[in-house]
Amino acid sequence: MSESRSRPSSQNSNAPYSIHVEIPSRFYLLPGGAMCIGTAIGLVRGSRAAGLRFLAENAHRPPTTVQGWYFYNKTKNYKMMLGGLSKAGTDATKLGFTALAWVTFEEGLNQVGWSGTGEIGAGIGTAGVFSGIYQLPLRTACRAGLLGLFVGITMRTMRWGKERLAEEAQARKKEANQ
């Protein structure tokens, strides 16, 4: 997961040690990317829902003047922006924590020594976290678990294929040098 090491900050042996913690890039790249995608999804869905809500709330009293239409559309646009930004924050947080759960499960299983099943366990564990965050019913949670299992198996198969191709390339390189 992370590696910490200490080294002297100067040549003096009485000087205090500085501690350096190295965090794998997956821990901030994957959740950060998921938050960006969640923001985009939330902006679109939230603004569309707020616009439809505004239309439904004001359908009984449409404006009759040009100035009335101007203020109607201006208010609608502000409501759409506010709705989009609030939904964007919500979706970005949910999707970011879901991606963080994936990385945490995968790295946790790798640290325990189950690196061969890290992706599969991360898929199933993330499906559980996802089901909990979105409060899915039991039947839908089971489907999410199966989908997580499928995604985990797919990720594991892709990693196996990548390792296999790297081994073959290394063997060919070794044969070419002989």
mmCIF file of C-alpha atoms in Angstrom:
data_model
loop_
_atom_site.group_PDB
_atom_site.id
_atom_site.type_symbol
_atom_site.label_atom_id
_atom_site.label_comp_id
_atom_site.label_asym_id
_atom_site.label_seq_id
_atom_site.Cartn_x
_atom_site.Cartn_y
_atom_site.Cartn_z
ATOM 1 C CA MET A 1 0.000 0.000 0.000
ATOM 2 C CA SER A 2 2.435 2.651 1.100
ATOM 3 C CA GLU A 3 6.052 2.538 1.936
ATOM 4 C CA SER A 4 7.677 4.665 4.582
ATOM 5 C CA ARG A 5 11.349 5.169 4.963
ATOM 6 C CA SER A 6 13.494 7.453 7.009
ATOM 7 C CA ARG A 7 16.825 9.024 6.285
ATOM 8 C CA PRO A 8 18.930 11.618 7.991
ATOM 9 C CA SER A 9 18.127 15.182 6.975
ATOM 10 C CA SER A 10 21.812 16.130 7.180
ATOM 11 C CA GLN A 11 25.196 14.514 7.725
ATOM 12 C CA ASN A 12 25.033 15.120 11.492
ATOM 13 C CA SER A 13 24.112 11.871 13.287
ATOM 14 C CA ASN A 14 22.275 13.814 16.017
ATOM 15 C CA ALA A 15 19.917 15.409 13.464
ATOM 16 C CA PRO A 16 16.303 14.226 13.421
ATOM 17 C CA TYR A 17 15.157 11.841 10.707
ATOM 18 C CA SER A 18 12.687 12.904 8.057
ATOM 19 C CA ILE A 19 9.934 10.479 7.156
ATOM 20 C CA HIS A 20 8.812 9.983 3.563
ATOM 21 C CA VAL A 21 5.588 8.186 2.688
ATOM 22 C CA GLU A 22 5.168 6.960 -0.863
ATOM 23 C CA ILE A 23 1.554 6.467 -1.905
ATOM 24 C CA PRO A 24 0.875 4.512 -5.097
ATOM 25 C CA SER A 25 -0.554 6.707 -7.837
ATOM 26 C CA ARG A 26 -3.672 4.530 -8.109
ATOM 27 C CA PHE A 27 -4.833 5.849 -4.732
ATOM 28 C CA TYR A 28 -5.341 9.342 -6.077
ATOM 29 C CA LEU A 29 -5.625 8.900 -9.855
ATOM 30 C CA LEU A 30 -8.540 6.436 -9.906
ATOM 31 C CA PRO A 31 -10.740 8.231 -7.352
ATOM 32 C CA GLY A 32 -9.826 11.606 -8.891
ATOM 33 C CA GLY A 33 -10.820 10.444 -12.351
ATOM 34 C CA ALA A 34 -14.023 8.953 -10.971
ATOM 35 C CA MET A 35 -14.835 12.249 -9.276
ATOM 36 C CA CYS A 36 -14.354 14.114 -12.576
ATOM 37 C CA ILE A 37 -16.683 11.686 -14.337
ATOM 38 C CA GLY A 38 -19.182 11.948 -11.466
ATOM 39 C CA THR A 39 -19.085 15.738 -11.727
ATOM 40 C CA ALA A 40 -19.862 15.629 -15.443
ATOM 41 C CA ILE A 41 -22.687 13.128 -14.961
ATOM 42 C CA GLY A 42 -24.117 15.104 -12.043
ATOM 43 C CA LEU A 43 -24.033 18.391 -13.938
ATOM 44 C CA VAL A 44 -26.002 16.948 -16.831
ATOM 45 C CA ARG A 45 -28.517 14.972 -14.783
ATOM 46 C CA GLY A 46 -28.984 17.611 -12.088
ATOM 47 C CA SER A 47 -29.480 20.527 -14.446
ATOM 48 C CA ARG A 48 -31.918 18.555 -16.590
ATOM 49 C CA ALA A 49 -33.934 17.496 -13.543
ATOM 50 C CA ALA A 50 -33.968 21.043 -12.142
ATOM 51 C CA GLY A 51 -35.105 22.435 -15.491
ATOM 52 C CA LEU A 52 -37.961 19.939 -15.709
ATOM 53 C CA ARG A 53 -38.904 20.613 -12.092
ATOM 54 C CA PHE A 54 -39.015 24.359 -12.774
ATOM 55 C CA LEU A 55 -41.184 23.811 -15.852
ATOM 56 C CA ALA A 56 -43.564 21.595 -13.878
ATOM 57 C CA GLU A 57 -43.824 24.060 -10.992
ATOM 58 C CA ASN A 58 -44.524 27.023 -13.274
ATOM 59 C CA ALA A 59 -46.676 25.384 -15.965
ATOM 60 C CA HIS A 60 -49.850 26.915 -14.547
ATOM 61 C CA ARG A 61 -48.630 30.527 -14.887
ATOM 62 C CA PRO A 62 -46.666 31.168 -18.089
ATOM 63 C CA PRO A 63 -45.345 34.698 -18.610
ATOM 64 C CA THR A 64 -47.354 36.988 -20.854
ATOM 65 C CA THR A 65 -44.861 39.780 -21.625
ATOM 66 C CA VAL A 66 -41.415 39.832 -23.186
ATOM 67 C CA GLN A 67 -39.935 40.972 -19.882
ATOM 68 C CA GLY A 68 -41.791 38.165 -18.119
ATOM 69 C CA TRP A 69 -40.294 35.588 -20.500
ATOM 70 C CA TYR A 70 -36.843 37.076 -19.932
ATOM 71 C CA PHE A 71 -37.099 36.730 -16.146
ATOM 72 C CA TYR A 72 -38.748 33.304 -16.477
ATOM 73 C CA ASN A 73 -35.825 31.942 -18.536
ATOM 74 C CA LYS A 74 -33.272 33.738 -16.366
ATOM 75 C CA THR A 75 -34.712 32.185 -13.205
ATOM 76 C CA LYS A 76 -34.967 28.792 -14.891
ATOM 77 C CA ASN A 77 -31.298 28.943 -15.941
ATOM 78 C CA TYR A 78 -30.166 29.872 -12.427
ATOM 79 C CA LYS A 79 -32.222 27.030 -10.958
ATOM 80 C CA MET A 80 -30.718 24.655 -13.523
ATOM 81 C CA MET A 81 -27.173 25.756 -12.624
ATOM 82 C CA LEU A 82 -27.830 25.372 -8.913
ATOM 83 C CA GLY A 83 -29.452 21.969 -9.379
ATOM 84 C CA GLY A 84 -26.636 20.786 -11.654
ATOM 85 C CA LEU A 85 -23.888 21.885 -9.279
ATOM 86 C CA SER A 86 -25.516 20.327 -6.234
ATOM 87 C CA LYS A 87 -26.115 17.029 -8.051
ATOM 88 C CA ALA A 88 -22.562 17.172 -9.443
ATOM 89 C CA GLY A 89 -21.132 17.382 -5.937
ATOM 90 C CA THR A 90 -23.278 14.496 -4.759
ATOM 91 C CA ASP A 91 -22.491 12.233 -7.713
ATOM 92 C CA ALA A 92 -18.782 13.096 -7.651
ATOM 93 C CA THR A 93 -18.566 12.213 -3.968
ATOM 94 C CA LYS A 94 -20.432 8.922 -4.393
ATOM 95 C CA LEU A 95 -18.445 7.835 -7.433
ATOM 96 C CA GLY A 96 -15.143 8.964 -5.882
ATOM 97 C CA PHE A 97 -15.745 6.944 -2.734
ATOM 98 C CA THR A 98 -16.788 3.948 -4.825
ATOM 99 C CA ALA A 99 -13.505 4.127 -6.772
ATOM 100 C CA LEU A 100 -11.588 4.584 -3.525
ATOM 101 C CA ALA A 101 -13.289 1.447 -2.205
ATOM 102 C CA TRP A 102 -12.140 -0.467 -5.325
ATOM 103 C CA VAL A 103 -8.529 0.618 -4.843
ATOM 104 C CA THR A 104 -8.656 -0.063 -1.108
ATOM 105 C CA PHE A 105 -10.092 -3.559 -1.532
ATOM 106 C CA GLU A 106 -7.611 -4.429 -4.263
ATOM 107 C CA GLU A 107 -4.605 -3.127 -2.373
ATOM 108 C CA GLY A 108 -5.815 -4.706 0.875
ATOM 109 C CA LEU A 109 -6.079 -8.111 -0.761
ATOM 110 C CA ASN A 110 -2.620 -7.631 -2.295
ATOM 111 C CA GLN A 111 -1.174 -6.767 1.133
ATOM 112 C CA VAL A 112 -2.768 -9.850 2.714
ATOM 113 C CA GLY A 113 -1.147 -12.008 0.062
ATOM 114 C CA TRP A 114 -4.127 -12.681 -2.169
ATOM 115 C CA SER A 115 -2.770 -10.720 -5.104
ATOM 116 C CA GLY A 116 -4.117 -13.306 -7.541
ATOM 117 C CA THR A 117 -7.685 -12.522 -6.513
ATOM 118 C CA GLY A 118 -7.269 -8.801 -5.820
ATOM 119 C CA GLU A 119 -9.354 -7.647 -8.768
ATOM 120 C CA ILE A 120 -12.123 -10.173 -8.161
ATOM 121 C CA GLY A 121 -12.344 -9.303 -4.470
ATOM 122 C CA ALA A 122 -12.258 -5.607 -5.310
ATOM 123 C CA GLY A 123 -15.132 -6.053 -7.756
ATOM 124 C CA ILE A 124 -17.300 -7.899 -5.255
ATOM 125 C CA GLY A 125 -16.360 -5.583 -2.377
ATOM 126 C CA THR A 126 -16.986 -2.482 -4.446
ATOM 127 C CA ALA A 127 -20.371 -3.858 -5.474
ATOM 128 C CA GLY A 128 -21.185 -4.197 -1.788
ATOM 129 C CA VAL A 129 -20.051 -0.654 -1.029
ATOM 130 C CA PHE A 130 -21.957 0.624 -4.070
ATOM 131 C CA SER A 131 -25.085 -1.188 -2.911
ATOM 132 C CA GLY A 132 -24.714 0.359 0.509
ATOM 133 C CA ILE A 133 -24.089 3.889 -0.737
ATOM 134 C CA TYR A 134 -27.033 3.858 -3.118
ATOM 135 C CA GLN A 135 -29.220 1.798 -0.715
ATOM 136 C CA LEU A 136 -30.112 -0.806 -3.328
ATOM 137 C CA PRO A 137 -32.744 -3.460 -2.611
ATOM 138 C CA LEU A 138 -31.485 -6.994 -1.974
ATOM 139 C CA ARG A 139 -32.274 -8.304 -5.442
ATOM 140 C CA THR A 140 -30.526 -5.390 -7.130
ATOM 141 C CA ALA A 141 -27.596 -5.677 -4.712
ATOM 142 C CA CYS A 142 -27.178 -9.325 -5.769
ATOM 143 C CA ARG A 143 -27.135 -8.225 -9.390
ATOM 144 C CA ALA A 144 -24.543 -5.576 -8.534
ATOM 145 C CA GLY A 145 -22.468 -8.277 -6.832
ATOM 146 C CA LEU A 146 -22.621 -10.448 -9.939
ATOM 147 C CA LEU A 147 -21.646 -7.480 -12.081
ATOM 148 C CA GLY A 148 -18.754 -6.763 -9.705
ATOM 149 C CA LEU A 149 -17.686 -10.390 -9.975
ATOM 150 C CA PHE A 150 -17.812 -10.179 -13.777
ATOM 151 C CA VAL A 151 -15.804 -6.932 -13.838
ATOM 152 C CA GLY A 152 -13.268 -8.384 -11.390
ATOM 153 C CA ILE A 153 -12.824 -11.537 -13.470
ATOM 154 C CA THR A 154 -12.463 -9.399 -16.590
ATOM 155 C CA MET A 155 -9.821 -7.215 -14.936
ATOM 156 C CA ARG A 156 -7.951 -10.304 -13.702
ATOM 157 C CA THR A 157 -8.058 -11.864 -17.168
ATOM 158 C CA MET A 158 -6.723 -8.666 -18.703
ATOM 159 C CA ARG A 159 -3.879 -8.561 -16.172
ATOM 160 C CA TRP A 160 -3.081 -12.221 -16.877
ATOM 161 C CA GLY A 161 -3.011 -11.481 -20.623
ATOM 162 C CA LYS A 162 -0.721 -8.514 -20.087
ATOM 163 C CA GLU A 163 1.666 -10.598 -17.993
ATOM 164 C CA ARG A 164 1.581 -13.390 -20.579
ATOM 165 C CA LEU A 165 2.399 -10.979 -23.422
ATOM 166 C CA ALA A 166 5.248 -9.477 -21.405
ATOM 167 C CA GLU A 167 6.687 -12.965 -20.790
ATOM 168 C CA GLU A 168 6.470 -13.831 -24.485
ATOM 169 C CA ALA A 169 8.115 -10.554 -25.480
ATOM 170 C CA GLN A 170 10.896 -11.159 -22.996
ATOM 171 C CA ALA A 171 11.403 -14.721 -24.303
ATOM 172 C CA ARG A 172 11.562 -13.473 -27.914
ATOM 173 C CA LYS A 173 14.022 -10.770 -26.925
ATOM 174 C CA LYS A 174 16.162 -13.372 -25.178
ATOM 175 C CA GLU A 175 16.085 -15.657 -28.271
ATOM 176 C CA ALA A 176 17.044 -12.763 -30.537
ATOM 177 C CA ASN A 177 20.085 -11.954 -28.373
ATOM 178 C CA GLN A 178 21.399 -15.542 -28.518
#
